[in-house]
Short mmCIF file of C-alpha atoms in Angstrom, two decimals:
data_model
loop_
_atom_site.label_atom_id
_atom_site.label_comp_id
_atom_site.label_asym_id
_atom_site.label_seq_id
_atom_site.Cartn_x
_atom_site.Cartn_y
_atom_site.Cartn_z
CA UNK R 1493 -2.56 -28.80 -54.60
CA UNK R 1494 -2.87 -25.86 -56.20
CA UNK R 1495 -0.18 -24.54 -59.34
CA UNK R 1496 3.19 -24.50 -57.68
CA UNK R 1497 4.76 -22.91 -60.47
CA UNK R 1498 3.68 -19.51 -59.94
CA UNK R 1499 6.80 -17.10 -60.95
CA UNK R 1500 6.38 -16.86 -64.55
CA UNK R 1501 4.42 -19.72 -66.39
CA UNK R 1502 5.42 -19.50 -69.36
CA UNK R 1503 5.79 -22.79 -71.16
CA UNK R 1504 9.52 -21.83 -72.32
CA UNK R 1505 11.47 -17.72 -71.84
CA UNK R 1506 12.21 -17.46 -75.51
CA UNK R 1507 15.79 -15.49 -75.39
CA UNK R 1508 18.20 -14.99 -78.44
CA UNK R 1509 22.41 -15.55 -77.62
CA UNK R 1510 22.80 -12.02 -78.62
CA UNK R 1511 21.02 -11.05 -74.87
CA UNK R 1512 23.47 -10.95 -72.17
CA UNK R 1513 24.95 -13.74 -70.45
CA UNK R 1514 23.76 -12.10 -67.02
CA UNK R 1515 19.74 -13.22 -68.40
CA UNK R 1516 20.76 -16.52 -69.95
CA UNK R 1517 21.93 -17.43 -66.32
CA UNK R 1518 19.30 -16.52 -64.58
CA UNK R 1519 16.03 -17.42 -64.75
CA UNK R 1520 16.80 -21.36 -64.89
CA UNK R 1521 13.98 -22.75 -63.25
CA UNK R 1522 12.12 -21.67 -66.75
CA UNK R 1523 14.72 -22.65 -68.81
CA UNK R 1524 14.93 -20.53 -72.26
CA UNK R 1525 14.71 -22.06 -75.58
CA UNK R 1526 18.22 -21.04 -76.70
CA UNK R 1527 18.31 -19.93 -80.67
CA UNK R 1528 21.85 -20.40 -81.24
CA UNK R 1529 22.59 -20.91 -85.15
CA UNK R 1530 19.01 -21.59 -85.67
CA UNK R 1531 18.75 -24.53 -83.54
CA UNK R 1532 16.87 -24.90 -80.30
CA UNK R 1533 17.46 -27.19 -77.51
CA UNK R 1534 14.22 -27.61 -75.13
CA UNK R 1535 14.88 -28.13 -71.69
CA UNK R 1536 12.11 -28.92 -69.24
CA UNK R 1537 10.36 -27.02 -66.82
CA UNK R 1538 11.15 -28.23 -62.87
CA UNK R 1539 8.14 -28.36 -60.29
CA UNK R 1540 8.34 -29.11 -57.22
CA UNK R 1541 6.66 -32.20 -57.35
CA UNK R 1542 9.19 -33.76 -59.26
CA UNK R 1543 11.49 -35.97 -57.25
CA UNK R 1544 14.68 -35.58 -59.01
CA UNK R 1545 16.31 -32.39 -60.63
CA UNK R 1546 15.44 -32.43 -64.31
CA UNK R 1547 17.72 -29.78 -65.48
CA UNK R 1548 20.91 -31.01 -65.76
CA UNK R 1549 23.33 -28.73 -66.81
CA UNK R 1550 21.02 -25.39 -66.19
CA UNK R 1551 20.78 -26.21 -62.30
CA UNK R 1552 24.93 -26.14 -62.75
CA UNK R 1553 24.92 -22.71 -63.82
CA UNK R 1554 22.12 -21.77 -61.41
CA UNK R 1555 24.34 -22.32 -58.97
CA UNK R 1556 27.54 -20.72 -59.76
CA UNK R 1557 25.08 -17.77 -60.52
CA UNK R 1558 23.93 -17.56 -56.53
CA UNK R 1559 27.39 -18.41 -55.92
CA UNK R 1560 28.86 -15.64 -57.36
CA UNK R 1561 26.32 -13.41 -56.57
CA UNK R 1562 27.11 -13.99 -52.52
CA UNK R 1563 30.57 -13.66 -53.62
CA UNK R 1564 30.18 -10.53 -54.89
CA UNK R 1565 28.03 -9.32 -52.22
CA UNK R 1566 28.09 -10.37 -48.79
CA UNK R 1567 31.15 -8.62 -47.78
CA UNK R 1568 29.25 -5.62 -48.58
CA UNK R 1569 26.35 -6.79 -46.33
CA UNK R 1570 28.62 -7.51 -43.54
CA UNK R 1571 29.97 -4.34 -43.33
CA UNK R 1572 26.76 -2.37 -43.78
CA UNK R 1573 24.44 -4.39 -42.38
CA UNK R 1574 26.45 -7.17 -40.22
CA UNK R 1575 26.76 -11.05 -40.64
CA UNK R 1576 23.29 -11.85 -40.29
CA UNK R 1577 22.29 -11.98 -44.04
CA UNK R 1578 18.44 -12.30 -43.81
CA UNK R 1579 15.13 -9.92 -42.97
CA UNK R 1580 14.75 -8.21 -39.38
CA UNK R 1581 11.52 -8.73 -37.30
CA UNK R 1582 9.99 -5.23 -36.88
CA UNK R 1583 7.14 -3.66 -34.82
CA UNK R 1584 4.56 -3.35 -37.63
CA UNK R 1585 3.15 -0.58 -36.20
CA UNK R 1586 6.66 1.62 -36.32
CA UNK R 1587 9.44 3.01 -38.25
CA UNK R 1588 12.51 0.83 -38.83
CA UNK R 1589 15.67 2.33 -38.73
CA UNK R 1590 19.29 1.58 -39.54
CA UNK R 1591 20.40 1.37 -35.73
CA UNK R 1592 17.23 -1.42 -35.02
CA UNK R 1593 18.12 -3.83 -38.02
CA UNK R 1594 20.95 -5.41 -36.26
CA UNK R 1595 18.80 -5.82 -33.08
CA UNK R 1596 15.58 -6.90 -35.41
CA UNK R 1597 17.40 -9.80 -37.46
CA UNK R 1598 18.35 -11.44 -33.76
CA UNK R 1599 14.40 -11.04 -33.03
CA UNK R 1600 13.69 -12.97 -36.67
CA UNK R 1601 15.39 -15.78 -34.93
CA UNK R 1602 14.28 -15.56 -31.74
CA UNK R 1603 10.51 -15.63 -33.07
CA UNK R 1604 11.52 -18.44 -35.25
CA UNK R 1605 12.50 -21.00 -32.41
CA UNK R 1606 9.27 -19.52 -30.62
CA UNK R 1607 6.97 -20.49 -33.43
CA UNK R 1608 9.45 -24.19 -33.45
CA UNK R 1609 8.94 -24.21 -29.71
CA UNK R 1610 12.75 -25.11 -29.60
CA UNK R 1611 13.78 -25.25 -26.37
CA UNK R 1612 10.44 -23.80 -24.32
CA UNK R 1613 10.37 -26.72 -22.13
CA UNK R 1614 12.62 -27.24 -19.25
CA UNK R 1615 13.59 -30.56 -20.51
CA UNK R 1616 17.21 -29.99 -21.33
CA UNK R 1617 16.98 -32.94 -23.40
CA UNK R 1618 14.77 -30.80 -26.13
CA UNK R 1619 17.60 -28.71 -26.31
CA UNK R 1620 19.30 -29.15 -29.84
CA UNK R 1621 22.88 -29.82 -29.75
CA UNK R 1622 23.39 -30.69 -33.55
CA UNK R 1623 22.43 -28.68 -35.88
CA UNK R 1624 22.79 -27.95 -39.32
CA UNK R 1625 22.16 -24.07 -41.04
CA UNK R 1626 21.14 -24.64 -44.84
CA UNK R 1627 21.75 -21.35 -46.76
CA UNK R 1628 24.29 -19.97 -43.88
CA UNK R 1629 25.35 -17.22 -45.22
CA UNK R 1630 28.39 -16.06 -43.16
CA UNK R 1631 27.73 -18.13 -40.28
CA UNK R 1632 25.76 -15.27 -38.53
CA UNK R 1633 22.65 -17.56 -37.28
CA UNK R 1634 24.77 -21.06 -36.75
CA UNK R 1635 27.16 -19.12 -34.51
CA UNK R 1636 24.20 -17.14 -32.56
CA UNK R 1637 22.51 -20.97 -32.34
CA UNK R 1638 25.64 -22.12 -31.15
CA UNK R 1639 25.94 -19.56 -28.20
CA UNK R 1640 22.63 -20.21 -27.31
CA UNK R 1641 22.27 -23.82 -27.03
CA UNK R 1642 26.44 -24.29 -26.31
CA UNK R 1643 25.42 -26.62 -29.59
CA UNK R 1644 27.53 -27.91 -32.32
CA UNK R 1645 26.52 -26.10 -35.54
CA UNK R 1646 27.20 -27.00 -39.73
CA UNK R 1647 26.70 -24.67 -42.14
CA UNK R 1648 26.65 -25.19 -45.96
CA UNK R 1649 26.72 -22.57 -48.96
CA UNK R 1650 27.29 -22.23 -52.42
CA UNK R 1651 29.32 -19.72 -51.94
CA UNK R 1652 33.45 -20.65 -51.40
CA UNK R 1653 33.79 -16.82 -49.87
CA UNK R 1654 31.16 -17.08 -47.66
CA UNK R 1655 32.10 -20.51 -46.50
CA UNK R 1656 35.78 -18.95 -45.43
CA UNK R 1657 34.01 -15.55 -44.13
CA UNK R 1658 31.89 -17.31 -41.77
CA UNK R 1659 34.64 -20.31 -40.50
CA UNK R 1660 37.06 -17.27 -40.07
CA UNK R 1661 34.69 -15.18 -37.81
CA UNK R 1662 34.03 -18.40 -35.96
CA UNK R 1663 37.31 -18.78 -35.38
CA UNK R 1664 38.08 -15.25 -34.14
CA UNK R 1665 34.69 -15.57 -31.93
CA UNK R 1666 35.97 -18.97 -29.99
CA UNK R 1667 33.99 -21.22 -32.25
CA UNK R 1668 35.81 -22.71 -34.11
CA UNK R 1669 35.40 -26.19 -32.38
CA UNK R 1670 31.67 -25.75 -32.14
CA UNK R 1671 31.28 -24.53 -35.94
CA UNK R 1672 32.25 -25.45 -38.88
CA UNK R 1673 31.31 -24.07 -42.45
CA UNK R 1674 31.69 -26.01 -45.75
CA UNK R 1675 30.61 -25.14 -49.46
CA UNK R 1676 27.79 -27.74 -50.47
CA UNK R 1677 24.83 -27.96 -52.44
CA UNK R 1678 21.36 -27.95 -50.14
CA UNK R 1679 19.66 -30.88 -52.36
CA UNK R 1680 22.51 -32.99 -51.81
CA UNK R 1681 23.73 -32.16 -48.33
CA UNK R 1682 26.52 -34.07 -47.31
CA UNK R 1683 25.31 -35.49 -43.96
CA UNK R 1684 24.39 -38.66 -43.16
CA UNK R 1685 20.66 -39.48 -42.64
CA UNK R 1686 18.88 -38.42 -38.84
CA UNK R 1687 22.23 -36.49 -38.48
CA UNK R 1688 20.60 -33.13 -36.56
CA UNK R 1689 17.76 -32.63 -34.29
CA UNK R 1690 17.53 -28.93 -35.32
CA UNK R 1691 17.15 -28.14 -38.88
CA UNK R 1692 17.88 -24.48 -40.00
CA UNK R 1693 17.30 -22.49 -43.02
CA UNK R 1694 17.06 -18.90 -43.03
CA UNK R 1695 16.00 -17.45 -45.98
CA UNK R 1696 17.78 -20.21 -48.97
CA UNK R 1697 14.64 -21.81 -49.93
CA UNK R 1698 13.44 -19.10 -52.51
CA UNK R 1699 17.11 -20.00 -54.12
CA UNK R 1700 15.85 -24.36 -54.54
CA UNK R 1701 14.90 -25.15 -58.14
CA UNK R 1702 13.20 -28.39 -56.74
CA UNK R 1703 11.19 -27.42 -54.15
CA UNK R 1704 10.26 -31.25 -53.16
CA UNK R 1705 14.03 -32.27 -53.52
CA UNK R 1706 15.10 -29.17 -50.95
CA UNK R 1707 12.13 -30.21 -48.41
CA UNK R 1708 13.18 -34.09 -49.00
CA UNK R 1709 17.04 -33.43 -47.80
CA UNK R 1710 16.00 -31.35 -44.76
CA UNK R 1711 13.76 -34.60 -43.88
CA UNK R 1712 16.63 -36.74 -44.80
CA UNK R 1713 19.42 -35.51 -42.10
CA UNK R 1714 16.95 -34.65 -39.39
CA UNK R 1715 16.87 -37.08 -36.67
CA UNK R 1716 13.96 -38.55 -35.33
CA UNK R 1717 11.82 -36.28 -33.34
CA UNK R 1718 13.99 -33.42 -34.90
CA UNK R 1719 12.61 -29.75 -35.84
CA UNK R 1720 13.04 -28.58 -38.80
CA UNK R 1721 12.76 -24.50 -39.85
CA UNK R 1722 11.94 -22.90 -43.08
CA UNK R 1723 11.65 -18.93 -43.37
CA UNK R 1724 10.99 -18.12 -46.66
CA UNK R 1725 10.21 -15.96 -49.29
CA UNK R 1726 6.60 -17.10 -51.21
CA UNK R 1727 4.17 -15.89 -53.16
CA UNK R 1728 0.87 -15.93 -52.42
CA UNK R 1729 -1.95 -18.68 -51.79
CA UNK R 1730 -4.15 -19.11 -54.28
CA UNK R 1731 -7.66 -19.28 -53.66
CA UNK R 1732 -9.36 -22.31 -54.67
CA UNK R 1733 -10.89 -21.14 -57.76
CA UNK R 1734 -7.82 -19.98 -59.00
CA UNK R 1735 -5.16 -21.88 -61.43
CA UNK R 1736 -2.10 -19.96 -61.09
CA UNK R 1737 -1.13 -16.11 -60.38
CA UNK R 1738 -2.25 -13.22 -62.26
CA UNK R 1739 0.05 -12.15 -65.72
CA UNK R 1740 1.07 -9.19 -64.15
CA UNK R 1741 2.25 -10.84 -60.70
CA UNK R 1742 3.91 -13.41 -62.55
CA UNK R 1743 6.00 -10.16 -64.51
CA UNK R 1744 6.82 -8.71 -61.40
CA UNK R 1745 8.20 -12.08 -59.88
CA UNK R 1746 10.08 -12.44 -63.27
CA UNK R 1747 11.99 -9.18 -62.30
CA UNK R 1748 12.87 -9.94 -59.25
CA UNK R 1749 14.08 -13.67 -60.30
CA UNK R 1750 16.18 -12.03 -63.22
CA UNK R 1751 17.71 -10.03 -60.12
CA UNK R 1752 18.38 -12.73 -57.19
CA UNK R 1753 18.84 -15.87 -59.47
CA UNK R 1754 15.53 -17.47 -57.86
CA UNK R 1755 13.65 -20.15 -59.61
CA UNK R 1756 9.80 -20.72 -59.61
CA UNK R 1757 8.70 -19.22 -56.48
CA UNK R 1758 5.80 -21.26 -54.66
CA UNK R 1759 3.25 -20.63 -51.91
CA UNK R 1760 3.16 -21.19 -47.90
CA UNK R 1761 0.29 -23.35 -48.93
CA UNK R 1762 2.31 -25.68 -51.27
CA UNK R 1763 5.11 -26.09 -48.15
CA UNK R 1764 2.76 -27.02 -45.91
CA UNK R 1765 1.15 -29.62 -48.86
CA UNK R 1766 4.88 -30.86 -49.10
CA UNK R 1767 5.64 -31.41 -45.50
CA UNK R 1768 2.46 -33.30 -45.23
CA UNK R 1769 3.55 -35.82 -48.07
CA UNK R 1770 6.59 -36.57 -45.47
CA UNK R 1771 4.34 -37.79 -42.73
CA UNK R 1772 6.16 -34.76 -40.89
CA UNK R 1773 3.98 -33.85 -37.79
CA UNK R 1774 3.44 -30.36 -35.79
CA UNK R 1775 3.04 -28.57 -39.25
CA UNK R 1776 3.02 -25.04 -38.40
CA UNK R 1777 2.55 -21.57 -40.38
CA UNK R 1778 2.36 -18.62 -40.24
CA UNK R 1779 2.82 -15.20 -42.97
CA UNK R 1780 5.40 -12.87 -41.07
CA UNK R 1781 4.97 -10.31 -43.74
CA UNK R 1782 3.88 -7.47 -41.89
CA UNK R 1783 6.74 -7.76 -39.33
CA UNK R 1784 9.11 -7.86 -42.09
CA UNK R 1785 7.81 -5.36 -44.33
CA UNK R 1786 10.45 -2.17 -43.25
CA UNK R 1787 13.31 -4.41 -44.41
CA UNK R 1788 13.55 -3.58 -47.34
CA UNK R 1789 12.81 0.21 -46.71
CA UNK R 1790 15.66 0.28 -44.32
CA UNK R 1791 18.16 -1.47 -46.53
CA UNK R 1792 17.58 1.28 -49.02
CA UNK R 1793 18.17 4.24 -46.87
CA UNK R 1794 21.17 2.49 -45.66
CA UNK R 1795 22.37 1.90 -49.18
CA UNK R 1796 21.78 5.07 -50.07
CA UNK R 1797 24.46 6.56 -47.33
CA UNK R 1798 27.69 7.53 -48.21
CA UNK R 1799 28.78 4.07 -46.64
CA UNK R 1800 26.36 2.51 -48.72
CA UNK R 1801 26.89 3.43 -52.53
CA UNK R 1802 30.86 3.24 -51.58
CA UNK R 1803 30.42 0.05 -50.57
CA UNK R 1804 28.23 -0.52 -53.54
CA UNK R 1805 30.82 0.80 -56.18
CA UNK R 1806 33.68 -1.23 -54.43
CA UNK R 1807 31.65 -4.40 -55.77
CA UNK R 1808 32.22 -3.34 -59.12
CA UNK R 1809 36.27 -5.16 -60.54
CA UNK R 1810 37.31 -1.37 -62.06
CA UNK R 1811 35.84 1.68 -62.09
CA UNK R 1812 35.40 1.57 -65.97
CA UNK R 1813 35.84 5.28 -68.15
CA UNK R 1814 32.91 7.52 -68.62
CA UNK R 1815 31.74 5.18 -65.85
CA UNK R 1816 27.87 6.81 -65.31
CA UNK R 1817 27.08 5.88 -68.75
CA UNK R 1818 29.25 2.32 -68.68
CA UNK R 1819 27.45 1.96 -65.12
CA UNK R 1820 23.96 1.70 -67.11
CA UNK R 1821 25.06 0.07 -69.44
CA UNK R 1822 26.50 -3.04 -67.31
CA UNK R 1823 23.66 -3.06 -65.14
CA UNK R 1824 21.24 -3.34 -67.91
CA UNK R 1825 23.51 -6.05 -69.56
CA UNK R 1826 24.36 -7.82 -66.13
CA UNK R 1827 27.94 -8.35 -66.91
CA UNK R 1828 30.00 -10.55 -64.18
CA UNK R 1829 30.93 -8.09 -61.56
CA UNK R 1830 27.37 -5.66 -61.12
CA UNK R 1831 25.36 -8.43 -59.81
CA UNK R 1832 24.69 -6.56 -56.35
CA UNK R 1833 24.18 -3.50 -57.95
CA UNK R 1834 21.81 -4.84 -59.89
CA UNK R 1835 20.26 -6.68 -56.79
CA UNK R 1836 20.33 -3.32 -55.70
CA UNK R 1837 17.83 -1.55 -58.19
CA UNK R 1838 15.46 -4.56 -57.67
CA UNK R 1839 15.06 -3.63 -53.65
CA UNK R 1840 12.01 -1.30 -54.83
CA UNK R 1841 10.12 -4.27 -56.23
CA UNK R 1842 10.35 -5.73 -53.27
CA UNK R 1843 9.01 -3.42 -51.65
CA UNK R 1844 5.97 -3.48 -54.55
CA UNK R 1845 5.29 -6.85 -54.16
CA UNK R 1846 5.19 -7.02 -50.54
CA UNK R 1847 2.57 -4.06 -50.61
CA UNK R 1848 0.48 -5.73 -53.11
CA UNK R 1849 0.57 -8.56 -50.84
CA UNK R 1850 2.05 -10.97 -53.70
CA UNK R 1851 5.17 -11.61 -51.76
CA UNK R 1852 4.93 -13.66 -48.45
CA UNK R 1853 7.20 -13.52 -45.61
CA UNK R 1854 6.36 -17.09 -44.67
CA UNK R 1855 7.72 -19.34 -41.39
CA UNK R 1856 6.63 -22.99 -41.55
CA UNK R 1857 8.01 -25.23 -39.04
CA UNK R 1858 7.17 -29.31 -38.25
CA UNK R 1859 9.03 -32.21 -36.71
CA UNK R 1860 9.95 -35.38 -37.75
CA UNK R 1861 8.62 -38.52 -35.79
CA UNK R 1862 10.16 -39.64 -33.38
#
């Protein structure tokens, strides 16, 4: 397999205490060497071949960093962009536009139980009536799942607000029975084993530290002959004669990770290499990055409407005095409260690395024996 590790790969992120607490809880997955009174503590490096989670404490504070980043910012999303918190499916060939984003993140999933072949057959036993949604946001795929299948649905976040969001809108939808939320960590899921026969996550596994661990639970609670899901965010394959990324890819991934609290990114390739080590079968891929490549285009323009930087400011605890100058300033420093507006400035690398074609847009989809 080639280097899975292909974020930033360098052996330690050497960062002083006097840098901001916003960058010495982010990038976690390449622990820093912390100089604090002269003494340094050494934490390893995770890869995803590892079969435990090496880093302790650091994976504690990686998650109440995504945590409180989707606590900070998903009510935004939802009422900009509505309660489906992951990429639209666009015609590559036209414009995306505010209006088709809603309509595009429905044909994500869609495409996504095409590519599964979920429920293409006329058996209506192969129709999934447990399922779980790893990374569910507010709810916005399990409930649409739900609908469609008349399926019971679980959904599990880090985040306590989403988790209430997304059981409340159930509730108000009629779902309540069907659907049921709960804040939980995604390497330790707390289902039993074989518990689903439809597997779900949308966009979470660019937020996994442990890569194998992630792909091991999803294994774990599908049932046999189950399907499991993962849209992604990767980075590129490598090509054989090639040991990891180039330096400046890796600096550009670096950026974005300081922005979205990701850990080492890895490649459709090494998924693919993973799901094989679980004797899963039906491995399928595919790189959806030209249908997904007006996203981020889109979400700028929208975020750049009135109704966007409002909503944008509202994230912020108090509007603080002399507040352009305090607004660098915090965004720069990434104190507790600007985390989506600093998401925010890190849209146009996005955008970058998609063009360059570093970023993937990757589905990959299998099933477990039966």
């Amino acid at each position: 397999m080639n280097s899975v590790l292909g974020t930033c790969e360098h052996p330690y992120l050497q960062l002083s205490l006097k840098h901001s607490p916003f960058f010495r809880r982010t990038r976690l997955s390449l622990p820093p060497t912390f100089n604090n009174n002269r003494r340094r503590t050494q934490v390893k490096m995770a890869s995803i071949t590892t079969t435990t989670v090496e880093m302790g404490a650091n994976n504690e504070l990686l998650k109440k960093g995504i945590a409180e980043l989707y606590d900070e910012s998903s009510g935004i999303w939802e009422d900009i962009w509505g309660d489906h918190m992951h990429h639209g499916f666009y015609d590559p060939d036209g414009n995306a536009n505010i209006s088709d984003h809603r309509s595009a993140q429905i044909r994500m999933i869609e495409e996504a139980l095409n590519v599964a072949n979920v429920a293409n057959s006329e058996d209506s036993s192969k129709i999934p009536k447990n399922i779980v949604d790893v990374g569910c946001g507010i709810g916005g795929s399990s409930r649409y799942l739900a609908r469609k299948f008349g399926a019971s649905c679980q959904g599990i976040t880090l985040s306590p607000i989403q988790a209430q969001r997304a059981q409340a809108l159930a509730n108000a939808q009629g779902l309540g029975d069907k659907v049921l939320f709960q804040v939980a960590d995604a390497l330790q899921q707390p289902f039993p084993n074989g518990h689903f026969d439809l597997v779900w996550s949308m966009e979470s596994g660019e937020h996994m530290p442990d890569k194998r661990k992630f792909v091991s639970e999803l294994v774990r609670v599908a049932a046999p002959g189950a399907t499991i899901i993962i849209v992604t965010w990767c980075h590129r394959d490598l090509s054989p004669s090639e040991e990891s990324l180039q330096p400046e890819e890796k600096e550009l991934l670096r950026k974005i990770c300081d922005s979205y609290y990701l850990p080492d990114w890895c490649s459709t390739a090494d998924y693919v290499e993973l799901l094989k080590s679980f004797s899963l079968q039906d491995i399928k891929s595919a790189d959806w990055s030209k249908y997904v490549a007006p996203f981020w285009p889109a979400v700028i323009r929208s975020a750049l409407t009135w109704k966007g930087i409002t909503s944008l400011l509202r994230a912020v605890p108090q509007r603080p005095p002399e507040w352009w100058t305090c607004l660098c300033k915090v965004v720069r420093n990434g104190c507790l409260g600007w985390k989506t507006i600093k998401g925010a400035l890190a849209m146009p690398m996005m955008i970058e690395g998609y063009k360059k074609d570093l970023i993937k847009f990757a589905i990959i989809t299998c099933r477990r024996p039966e």
